[in-house]
mmCIF file of C-alpha atoms and ligand atoms in Angstrom:
data_model
loop_
_atom_site.group_PDB
_atom_site.id
_atom_site.type_symbol
_atom_site.label_atom_id
_atom_site.label_comp_id
_atom_site.label_asym_id
_atom_site.label_seq_id
_atom_site.Cartn_x
_atom_site.Cartn_y
_atom_site.Cartn_z
ATOM 1 C CA UNK D 1 0.000 0.000 0.000
ATOM 2 C CA UNK D 2 1.276 3.419 -0.909
ATOM 3 C CA UNK D 3 0.664 4.834 2.569
ATOM 4 C CA UNK D 4 2.868 2.131 4.009
ATOM 5 C CA UNK D 5 6.591 2.356 4.716
ATOM 6 C CA UNK D 6 8.876 0.485 2.327
ATOM 7 C CA UNK D 7 10.606 -2.642 3.606
ATOM 8 C CA UNK D 8 14.156 -2.108 4.753
ATOM 9 C CA UNK D 9 15.770 -5.153 3.146
ATOM 10 C CA UNK D 10 18.948 -6.510 4.721
ATOM 11 C CA UNK D 11 21.885 -7.576 2.542
ATOM 12 C CA UNK D 12 21.433 -10.526 0.223
ATOM 13 C CA UNK D 13 23.855 -12.577 -1.830
ATOM 14 C CA UNK D 14 23.009 -13.677 -5.373
ATOM 15 C CA UNK D 15 22.090 -17.377 -5.439
ATOM 16 C CA UNK D 16 18.851 -17.561 -7.445
ATOM 17 C CA UNK D 17 18.274 -16.977 -11.162
ATOM 18 C CA UNK D 18 15.720 -14.177 -11.056
ATOM 19 C CA UNK D 19 13.151 -13.240 -12.156
ATOM 20 C CA UNK D 20 11.662 -16.688 -12.672
ATOM 21 C CA UNK D 21 9.362 -16.865 -15.703
ATOM 22 C CA UNK D 22 5.566 -16.986 -15.645
ATOM 23 C CA UNK D 23 4.125 -19.296 -18.290
ATOM 24 C CA UNK D 24 0.599 -20.303 -19.353
ATOM 25 C CA UNK D 25 -0.623 -23.836 -18.646
ATOM 26 C CA UNK D 26 -2.972 -23.724 -21.619
ATOM 27 C CA UNK D 27 -3.206 -27.458 -22.252
ATOM 28 C CA UNK D 28 -3.810 -28.273 -18.593
ATOM 29 C CA UNK D 29 -6.435 -25.548 -18.341
ATOM 30 C CA UNK D 30 -8.223 -26.874 -21.450
ATOM 31 C CA UNK D 31 -8.035 -30.468 -20.210
ATOM 32 C CA UNK D 32 -9.659 -29.514 -16.901
ATOM 33 C CA UNK D 33 -12.147 -27.090 -18.448
ATOM 34 C CA UNK D 34 -11.084 -24.719 -15.730
ATOM 35 C CA UNK D 35 -9.883 -21.179 -15.176
ATOM 36 C CA UNK D 36 -6.894 -19.675 -16.945
ATOM 37 C CA UNK D 37 -3.870 -21.328 -15.366
ATOM 38 C CA UNK D 38 -0.425 -19.765 -15.088
ATOM 39 C CA UNK D 39 2.701 -21.189 -13.517
ATOM 40 C CA UNK D 40 5.559 -19.296 -11.865
ATOM 41 C CA UNK D 41 8.740 -21.277 -12.324
ATOM 42 C CA UNK D 42 10.565 -21.115 -8.999
ATOM 43 C CA UNK D 43 11.642 -24.648 -9.857
ATOM 44 C CA UNK D 44 14.012 -22.805 -12.215
ATOM 45 C CA UNK D 45 15.863 -20.736 -9.603
ATOM 46 C CA UNK D 46 19.036 -22.767 -10.166
ATOM 47 C CA UNK D 47 21.246 -23.630 -7.191
ATOM 48 C CA UNK D 48 21.729 -27.358 -7.820
ATOM 49 C CA UNK D 49 18.290 -28.168 -9.148
ATOM 50 C CA UNK D 50 16.111 -25.174 -8.311
ATOM 51 C CA UNK D 51 13.345 -24.543 -5.839
ATOM 52 C CA UNK D 52 11.947 -22.025 -3.404
ATOM 53 C CA UNK D 53 14.773 -22.342 -0.850
ATOM 54 C CA UNK D 54 17.129 -20.425 -3.174
ATOM 55 C CA UNK D 55 15.248 -17.155 -2.510
ATOM 56 C CA UNK D 56 15.389 -17.727 1.252
ATOM 57 C CA UNK D 57 19.063 -18.656 1.191
ATOM 58 C CA UNK D 58 20.006 -15.364 -0.507
ATOM 59 C CA UNK D 59 19.185 -13.628 2.783
ATOM 60 C CA UNK D 60 20.227 -16.450 5.126
ATOM 61 C CA UNK D 61 23.695 -16.857 3.610
ATOM 62 C CA UNK D 62 24.189 -13.081 3.556
ATOM 63 C CA UNK D 63 23.506 -12.993 7.302
ATOM 64 C CA UNK D 64 25.812 -15.976 7.892
ATOM 65 C CA UNK D 65 28.641 -14.220 6.057
ATOM 66 C CA UNK D 66 27.974 -10.931 7.864
ATOM 67 C CA UNK D 67 28.289 -12.789 11.180
ATOM 68 C CA UNK D 68 31.596 -14.325 10.086
ATOM 69 C CA UNK D 69 30.244 -17.887 10.074
ATOM 70 C CA UNK D 70 32.033 -20.649 8.168
ATOM 71 C CA UNK D 71 29.460 -23.468 8.425
ATOM 72 C CA UNK D 72 25.781 -23.775 7.542
ATOM 73 C CA UNK D 73 23.843 -26.205 9.737
ATOM 74 C CA UNK D 74 20.247 -27.136 9.036
ATOM 75 C CA UNK D 75 17.723 -29.957 9.174
ATOM 76 C CA UNK D 76 15.058 -31.680 7.098
ATOM 77 C CA UNK D 77 13.703 -34.982 5.846
ATOM 78 C CA UNK D 78 15.879 -37.476 3.963
ATOM 79 C CA UNK D 79 14.610 -36.028 0.664
ATOM 80 C CA UNK D 80 14.669 -32.383 1.808
ATOM 81 C CA UNK D 81 15.002 -29.856 -1.019
ATOM 82 C CA UNK D 82 15.942 -27.272 1.592
ATOM 83 C CA UNK D 83 18.914 -29.359 2.743
ATOM 84 C CA UNK D 84 20.076 -29.907 -0.848
ATOM 85 C CA UNK D 85 19.910 -26.206 -1.699
ATOM 86 C CA UNK D 86 21.607 -25.271 1.589
ATOM 87 C CA UNK D 87 24.450 -27.684 0.753
ATOM 88 C CA UNK D 88 24.753 -26.062 -2.684
ATOM 89 C CA UNK D 89 24.753 -22.538 -1.227
ATOM 90 C CA UNK D 90 27.447 -23.527 1.263
ATOM 91 C CA UNK D 91 29.587 -24.957 -1.545
ATOM 92 C CA UNK D 92 29.121 -21.827 -3.650
ATOM 93 C CA UNK D 93 30.416 -19.630 -0.812
ATOM 94 C CA UNK D 94 33.178 -21.940 0.406
ATOM 95 C CA UNK D 95 31.353 -22.733 3.648
ATOM 96 C CA UNK D 96 31.094 -26.095 5.362
ATOM 97 C CA UNK D 97 27.667 -27.701 5.612
ATOM 98 C CA UNK D 98 26.220 -30.103 8.183
ATOM 99 C CA UNK D 99 22.752 -31.557 7.682
ATOM 100 C CA UNK D 100 20.672 -33.205 10.396
ATOM 101 C CA UNK D 101 18.344 -35.570 8.534
ATOM 102 C CA UNK D 102 15.267 -36.955 10.237
ATOM 103 C CA UNK D 103 15.142 -40.674 10.906
ATOM 104 C CA UNK D 104 17.490 -43.388 9.722
ATOM 105 C CA UNK D 105 19.460 -43.709 6.494
ATOM 106 C CA UNK D 106 17.341 -45.277 3.738
ATOM 107 C CA UNK D 107 18.580 -48.284 1.755
ATOM 108 C CA UNK D 108 19.034 -46.256 -1.442
ATOM 109 C CA UNK D 109 21.153 -43.091 -1.715
ATOM 110 C CA UNK D 110 19.198 -41.319 -4.424
ATOM 111 C CA UNK D 111 17.385 -38.060 -5.247
ATOM 112 C CA UNK D 112 18.226 -35.143 -2.961
ATOM 113 C CA UNK D 113 20.167 -37.392 -0.593
ATOM 114 C CA UNK D 114 22.603 -38.323 -3.361
ATOM 115 C CA UNK D 115 22.946 -34.622 -4.235
ATOM 116 C CA UNK D 116 23.642 -33.697 -0.574
ATOM 117 C CA UNK D 117 26.578 -36.093 -0.639
ATOM 118 C CA UNK D 118 27.842 -34.892 -4.017
ATOM 119 C CA UNK D 119 27.679 -31.300 -2.732
ATOM 120 C CA UNK D 120 29.961 -32.259 0.154
ATOM 121 C CA UNK D 121 27.552 -31.955 3.078
ATOM 122 C CA UNK D 122 28.214 -33.838 6.330
ATOM 123 C CA UNK D 123 25.166 -35.933 7.170
ATOM 124 C CA UNK D 124 23.829 -36.752 10.652
ATOM 125 C CA UNK D 125 20.799 -39.049 11.025
ATOM 126 C CA UNK D 126 18.556 -38.207 13.953
ATOM 127 C CA UNK D 127 17.138 -41.721 14.415
ATOM 128 C CA UNK D 128 14.695 -41.136 17.292
ATOM 129 C CA UNK D 129 16.473 -38.026 18.639
ATOM 130 C CA UNK D 130 14.954 -34.552 18.431
ATOM 131 C CA UNK D 131 16.354 -32.858 15.309
ATOM 132 C CA UNK D 132 16.598 -29.395 16.885
ATOM 133 C CA UNK D 133 18.525 -30.787 19.860
ATOM 134 C CA UNK D 134 20.818 -32.675 17.507
ATOM 135 C CA UNK D 135 21.446 -29.501 15.475
ATOM 136 C CA UNK D 136 22.476 -27.815 18.714
ATOM 137 C CA UNK D 137 24.879 -30.662 19.465
ATOM 138 C CA UNK D 138 26.348 -30.518 15.942
ATOM 139 C CA UNK D 139 26.883 -26.752 16.315
ATOM 140 C CA UNK D 140 28.537 -27.233 19.718
ATOM 141 C CA UNK D 141 30.864 -29.824 18.246
ATOM 142 C CA UNK D 142 31.763 -27.506 15.359
ATOM 143 C CA UNK D 143 32.609 -24.724 17.838
ATOM 144 C CA UNK D 144 34.962 -26.984 19.791
ATOM 145 C CA UNK D 145 36.703 -27.630 16.468
ATOM 146 C CA UNK D 146 37.198 -23.878 15.993
ATOM 147 C CA UNK D 147 34.355 -23.318 13.528
ATOM 148 C CA UNK D 148 31.581 -20.722 13.624
ATOM 149 C CA UNK D 149 28.284 -22.392 12.640
ATOM 150 C CA UNK D 150 25.187 -20.591 11.359
ATOM 151 C CA UNK D 151 22.031 -22.485 12.249
ATOM 152 C CA UNK D 152 19.100 -22.419 9.832
ATOM 153 C CA UNK D 153 15.708 -23.742 11.000
ATOM 154 C CA UNK D 154 13.614 -26.356 9.174
ATOM 155 C CA UNK D 155 12.763 -25.091 5.687
ATOM 156 C CA UNK D 156 14.708 -21.854 6.251
ATOM 157 C CA UNK D 157 11.456 -20.541 7.680
ATOM 158 C CA UNK D 158 12.380 -17.685 9.972
ATOM 159 C CA UNK D 159 12.082 -13.941 9.371
ATOM 160 C CA UNK D 160 15.360 -13.895 7.427
ATOM 161 C CA UNK D 161 14.342 -16.675 5.049
ATOM 162 C CA UNK D 162 10.757 -15.468 4.616
ATOM 163 C CA UNK D 163 12.154 -12.129 3.435
ATOM 164 C CA UNK D 164 13.026 -13.846 0.141
ATOM 165 C CA UNK D 165 9.323 -14.258 -0.583
ATOM 166 C CA UNK D 166 8.445 -10.702 0.370
ATOM 167 C CA UNK D 167 10.844 -9.634 -2.349
ATOM 168 C CA UNK D 168 9.389 -12.269 -4.705
ATOM 169 C CA UNK D 169 6.071 -10.427 -4.523
ATOM 170 C CA UNK D 170 7.774 -7.277 -5.835
ATOM 171 C CA UNK D 171 9.061 -9.391 -8.715
ATOM 172 C CA UNK D 172 5.514 -10.668 -9.321
ATOM 173 C CA UNK D 173 4.129 -7.128 -9.228
ATOM 174 C CA UNK D 174 6.532 -6.092 -12.000
ATOM 175 C CA UNK D 175 5.600 -9.140 -14.086
ATOM 176 C CA UNK D 176 1.884 -8.456 -13.594
ATOM 177 C CA UNK D 177 2.348 -4.871 -14.776
ATOM 178 C CA UNK D 178 4.562 -5.800 -17.740
ATOM 179 C CA UNK D 179 2.348 -8.591 -19.067
ATOM 180 C CA UNK D 180 -0.898 -6.920 -17.976
ATOM 181 C CA UNK D 181 -1.999 -9.942 -15.940
ATOM 182 C CA UNK D 182 -4.970 -10.162 -13.637
ATOM 183 C CA UNK D 183 -4.362 -12.872 -11.059
ATOM 184 C CA UNK D 184 -7.266 -13.880 -8.817
ATOM 185 C CA UNK D 185 -5.547 -16.692 -6.896
ATOM 186 C CA UNK D 186 -2.071 -17.889 -6.079
ATOM 187 C CA UNK D 187 -1.830 -21.575 -5.148
ATOM 188 C CA UNK D 188 1.321 -22.639 -3.295
ATOM 189 C CA UNK D 189 2.464 -25.706 -1.389
ATOM 190 C CA UNK D 190 2.912 -24.802 2.280
ATOM 191 C CA UNK D 191 5.138 -26.806 4.594
ATOM 192 C CA UNK D 192 7.124 -24.920 7.207
ATOM 193 C CA UNK D 193 5.216 -21.799 6.163
ATOM 194 C CA UNK D 194 8.022 -19.368 5.332
ATOM 195 C CA UNK D 195 7.161 -19.149 1.665
ATOM 196 C CA UNK D 196 3.510 -18.367 2.274
ATOM 197 C CA UNK D 197 4.331 -15.972 5.123
ATOM 198 C CA UNK D 198 6.660 -13.976 2.885
ATOM 199 C CA UNK D 199 4.067 -13.913 0.119
ATOM 200 C CA UNK D 200 1.321 -12.741 2.456
ATOM 201 C CA UNK D 201 3.448 -9.868 3.726
ATOM 202 C CA UNK D 202 4.651 -9.087 0.201
ATOM 203 C CA UNK D 203 1.045 -9.012 -1.011
ATOM 204 C CA UNK D 204 0.301 -6.283 1.519
ATOM 205 C CA UNK D 205 3.467 -4.313 0.802
ATOM 206 C CA UNK D 206 3.109 -4.510 -3.001
ATOM 207 C CA UNK D 207 -0.658 -4.304 -3.128
ATOM 208 C CA UNK D 208 -1.410 -7.709 -4.622
ATOM 209 C CA UNK D 209 -5.194 -7.988 -4.483
ATOM 210 C CA UNK D 210 -5.690 -11.683 -5.266
ATOM 211 C CA UNK D 211 -6.019 -14.488 -2.746
ATOM 212 C CA UNK D 212 -3.079 -16.592 -1.680
ATOM 213 C CA UNK D 213 -4.064 -20.166 -0.865
ATOM 214 C CA UNK D 214 -1.550 -22.435 0.829
ATOM 215 C CA UNK D 215 -2.116 -26.137 0.301
ATOM 216 C CA UNK D 216 -0.775 -27.785 3.445
ATOM 217 C CA UNK D 217 1.579 -30.696 2.879
ATOM 218 C CA UNK D 218 1.545 -31.835 6.502
ATOM 219 C CA UNK D 219 0.042 -29.646 9.229
ATOM 220 C CA UNK D 220 -3.602 -29.138 10.127
ATOM 221 C CA UNK D 221 -5.209 -25.925 8.918
ATOM 222 C CA UNK D 222 -5.413 -24.199 12.299
ATOM 223 C CA UNK D 223 -1.790 -24.904 13.233
ATOM 224 C CA UNK D 224 -0.391 -23.847 9.853
ATOM 225 C CA UNK D 225 -2.582 -20.739 9.742
ATOM 226 C CA UNK D 226 -1.260 -19.648 13.136
ATOM 227 C CA UNK D 227 2.321 -20.370 12.102
ATOM 228 C CA UNK D 228 2.109 -18.494 8.781
ATOM 229 C CA UNK D 229 0.366 -15.474 10.305
ATOM 230 C CA UNK D 230 2.869 -15.237 13.163
ATOM 231 C CA UNK D 231 5.840 -15.489 10.831
ATOM 232 C CA UNK D 232 4.397 -12.911 8.413
ATOM 233 C CA UNK D 233 3.901 -10.460 11.282
ATOM 234 C CA UNK D 234 7.386 -11.113 12.691
ATOM 235 C CA UNK D 235 8.885 -10.627 9.230
ATOM 236 C CA UNK D 236 7.140 -7.258 8.920
ATOM 237 C CA UNK D 237 8.794 -6.167 12.151
ATOM 238 C CA UNK D 238 12.140 -7.522 10.946
ATOM 239 C CA UNK D 239 11.848 -5.363 7.798
ATOM 240 C CA UNK D 240 10.992 -2.221 9.758
ATOM 241 C CA UNK D 241 7.318 -2.213 8.785
ATOM 242 C CA UNK D 242 6.028 -2.085 12.339
ATOM 243 C CA UNK D 243 3.228 -4.258 13.625
ATOM 244 C CA UNK D 244 0.913 -5.491 10.898
ATOM 245 C CA UNK D 245 -2.085 -7.715 11.390
ATOM 246 C CA UNK D 246 -1.894 -10.191 8.527
ATOM 247 C CA UNK D 247 -3.952 -13.159 9.783
ATOM 248 C CA UNK D 248 -6.911 -12.173 7.550
ATOM 249 C CA UNK D 249 -4.817 -12.685 4.443
ATOM 250 C CA UNK D 250 -3.691 -16.183 5.379
ATOM 251 C CA UNK D 251 -5.676 -18.956 3.655
ATOM 252 C CA UNK D 252 -4.709 -22.539 4.347
ATOM 253 C CA UNK D 253 -6.294 -25.792 3.171
ATOM 254 C CA UNK D 254 -5.345 -29.129 4.745
ATOM 255 C CA UNK D 255 -7.756 -31.251 2.675
ATOM 256 C CA UNK D 256 -4.925 -32.848 0.710
ATOM 257 C CA UNK D 257 -2.583 -34.035 3.467
ATOM 258 C CA UNK D 258 -3.859 -37.572 2.947
ATOM 259 C CA UNK D 259 -1.809 -40.144 4.824
ATOM 260 C CA UNK D 260 0.701 -37.492 5.906
ATOM 261 C CA UNK D 261 3.938 -35.792 4.911
ATOM 262 C CA UNK D 262 5.632 -37.384 1.886
ATOM 263 C CA UNK D 263 3.162 -40.275 1.732
ATOM 264 C CA UNK D 264 2.305 -40.438 -1.956
ATOM 265 C CA UNK D 265 -1.317 -41.114 -2.811
ATOM 266 C CA UNK D 266 -3.382 -41.243 -5.995
ATOM 267 C CA UNK D 267 -3.894 -37.461 -6.010
ATOM 268 C CA UNK D 268 -0.159 -36.690 -6.141
ATOM 269 C CA UNK D 269 0.461 -39.467 -8.644
ATOM 270 C CA UNK D 270 -2.243 -38.171 -10.976
ATOM 271 C CA UNK D 271 -1.068 -34.541 -10.664
ATOM 272 C CA UNK D 272 2.595 -35.337 -11.328
ATOM 273 C CA UNK D 273 1.752 -37.426 -14.399
ATOM 274 C CA UNK D 274 -0.887 -35.014 -15.751
ATOM 275 C CA UNK D 275 1.352 -31.930 -15.631
ATOM 276 C CA UNK D 276 4.308 -33.875 -17.013
ATOM 277 C CA UNK D 277 2.315 -35.272 -19.935
ATOM 278 C CA UNK D 278 0.262 -32.188 -20.801
ATOM 279 C CA UNK D 279 2.867 -29.498 -20.176
ATOM 280 C CA UNK D 280 6.298 -31.150 -20.062
ATOM 281 C CA UNK D 281 6.825 -29.760 -16.543
ATOM 282 C CA UNK D 282 8.035 -31.878 -13.642
ATOM 283 C CA UNK D 283 6.404 -31.564 -10.228
ATOM 284 C CA UNK D 284 7.410 -33.518 -7.120
ATOM 285 C CA UNK D 285 5.240 -35.895 -5.104
ATOM 286 C CA UNK D 286 5.778 -34.284 -1.656
ATOM 287 C CA UNK D 287 5.012 -30.596 -2.251
ATOM 288 C CA UNK D 288 4.047 -29.419 -5.722
ATOM 289 C CA UNK D 289 2.303 -32.650 -6.719
ATOM 290 C CA UNK D 290 0.222 -32.423 -3.551
ATOM 291 C CA UNK D 291 -0.596 -28.758 -4.167
ATOM 292 C CA UNK D 292 -1.425 -29.406 -7.833
ATOM 293 C CA UNK D 293 -3.574 -32.373 -6.822
ATOM 294 C CA UNK D 294 -5.435 -29.930 -4.585
ATOM 295 C CA UNK D 295 -5.795 -27.391 -7.398
ATOM 296 C CA UNK D 296 -7.113 -30.051 -9.790
ATOM 297 C CA UNK D 297 -9.651 -31.151 -7.184
ATOM 298 C CA UNK D 298 -10.738 -27.578 -6.486
ATOM 299 C CA UNK D 299 -11.209 -26.991 -10.223
ATOM 300 C CA UNK D 300 -13.296 -30.161 -10.504
ATOM 301 C CA UNK D 301 -15.454 -28.996 -7.617
ATOM 302 C CA UNK D 302 -16.062 -25.685 -9.398
ATOM 303 C CA UNK D 303 -14.156 -23.493 -6.963
ATOM 304 C CA UNK D 304 -13.138 -21.112 -9.766
ATOM 305 C CA UNK D 305 -15.020 -19.611 -12.702
ATOM 306 C CA UNK D 306 -13.608 -19.995 -16.202
ATOM 307 C CA UNK D 307 -12.979 -16.267 -16.379
ATOM 308 C CA UNK D 308 -10.715 -16.285 -13.348
ATOM 309 C CA UNK D 309 -6.942 -16.670 -13.431
ATOM 310 C CA UNK D 310 -5.049 -18.947 -11.051
ATOM 311 C CA UNK D 311 -1.273 -18.779 -10.692
ATOM 312 C CA UNK D 312 0.322 -22.012 -9.534
ATOM 313 C CA UNK D 313 3.597 -21.074 -7.842
ATOM 314 C CA UNK D 314 5.926 -23.975 -8.647
ATOM 315 C CA UNK D 315 8.268 -24.230 -5.670
ATOM 316 C CA UNK D 316 10.457 -27.021 -7.114
ATOM 317 C CA UNK D 317 11.154 -30.491 -5.770
ATOM 318 C CA UNK D 318 11.681 -32.573 -8.928
ATOM 319 C CA UNK D 319 15.204 -33.646 -7.812
ATOM 320 C CA UNK D 320 13.414 -35.886 -5.263
ATOM 321 C CA UNK D 321 11.538 -37.808 -8.005
ATOM 322 C CA UNK D 322 13.915 -40.807 -8.266
ATOM 323 C CA UNK D 323 13.402 -41.543 -4.564
ATOM 324 C CA UNK D 324 9.673 -42.027 -5.234
ATOM 325 C CA UNK D 325 10.018 -44.172 -8.363
ATOM 326 C CA UNK D 326 8.023 -47.089 -6.961
ATOM 327 C CA UNK D 327 5.134 -44.904 -5.802
ATOM 328 C CA UNK D 328 4.915 -42.911 -9.048
ATOM 329 C CA UNK D 329 5.492 -45.553 -11.687
HETATM 330 C C1 PLP R 18 10.193 -26.454 1.210
HETATM 331 C C2 PLP R 18 9.299 -26.620 0.040
HETATM 332 C C3 PLP R 18 7.997 -26.081 0.021
HETATM 333 C C4 PLP R 18 7.357 -25.432 1.218
HETATM 334 O O1 PLP R 18 7.935 -24.218 1.558
HETATM 335 P P1 PLP R 18 7.771 -23.728 3.084
HETATM 336 O O2 PLP R 18 8.374 -22.388 3.067
HETATM 337 O O3 PLP R 18 8.494 -24.727 3.920
HETATM 338 O O4 PLP R 18 6.324 -23.716 3.391
HETATM 339 C C5 PLP R 18 7.249 -26.206 -1.122
HETATM 340 N N1 PLP R 18 7.728 -26.852 -2.198
HETATM 341 C C6 PLP R 18 8.960 -27.407 -2.226
HETATM 342 C C7 PLP R 18 9.389 -28.116 -3.433
HETATM 343 C C8 PLP R 18 9.778 -27.304 -1.100
HETATM 344 O O5 PLP R 18 10.991 -27.867 -1.132
#
């Protein structure tokens, strides 16, 4: 809003290929008989296979460097895209990288896990330990070895990481103006909530009037709503925008969580195959396939009119595909 102060962005380092393109999904839209569908290609941000974590890491790595840190430490699932992109960012800046992966090592080293190893990350499996506690222990050990670790939370979802998606909404605003687009809805996969939180704040700052709908990949609606709203508000404070009430702009849908995080069902399988075969675009089964499965279902239920425009924000994830070969084939 014009009467609102401008965000005071901290330093960032270049890691992502920006702006990411917006493309029509004309064949998918025709197939579904639905609204006009667009896709924003944050799967094309680069950084060892692309994805939304590249935008977050531009601010996180900048802060790590400013604090004189020489190690990035973070956590995620075995097939975490966030861990893979963090390992790549560390390599690109000559930093060490330690990853705390949830659970036990799987039989096959494939997908993002293979890439973590190729990128030189040190892997720690949590087994039944708490991942946050284990990250603390890994950081303590690094300090005794004379290193200065920089700890990044799950998904890079703190005020620093979410800032990447506030800035992404400025990028979107420019693209909307240039191509004269009218976007009624943004659909995005929401996990740890930093992406959606940044978007929600960015929508307010850059006057995006459409609705942003987060398709939950794991959490229940109420919990994710609270998390996204709190992070959006905290990010506003972080950027010098004062106290903003943003809860009204947070829309979350947990109808597509199915059997839980990373459990591939028929909806994800159909969405991944449909978008691949109609558009030549790869989704992933954990995040974007789940969100697209939700979008397809919403279209079938008549949630949008044919005159509306829906932007699917592709947050990446395809490097995980080989790890789900059995479930997708
Ligand atoms: C991490 C991730 C998300 C979710 O982003 P959050 O900021 O954690 O909500 C969505 N899609 C992909 C491919 C991801 O890796």
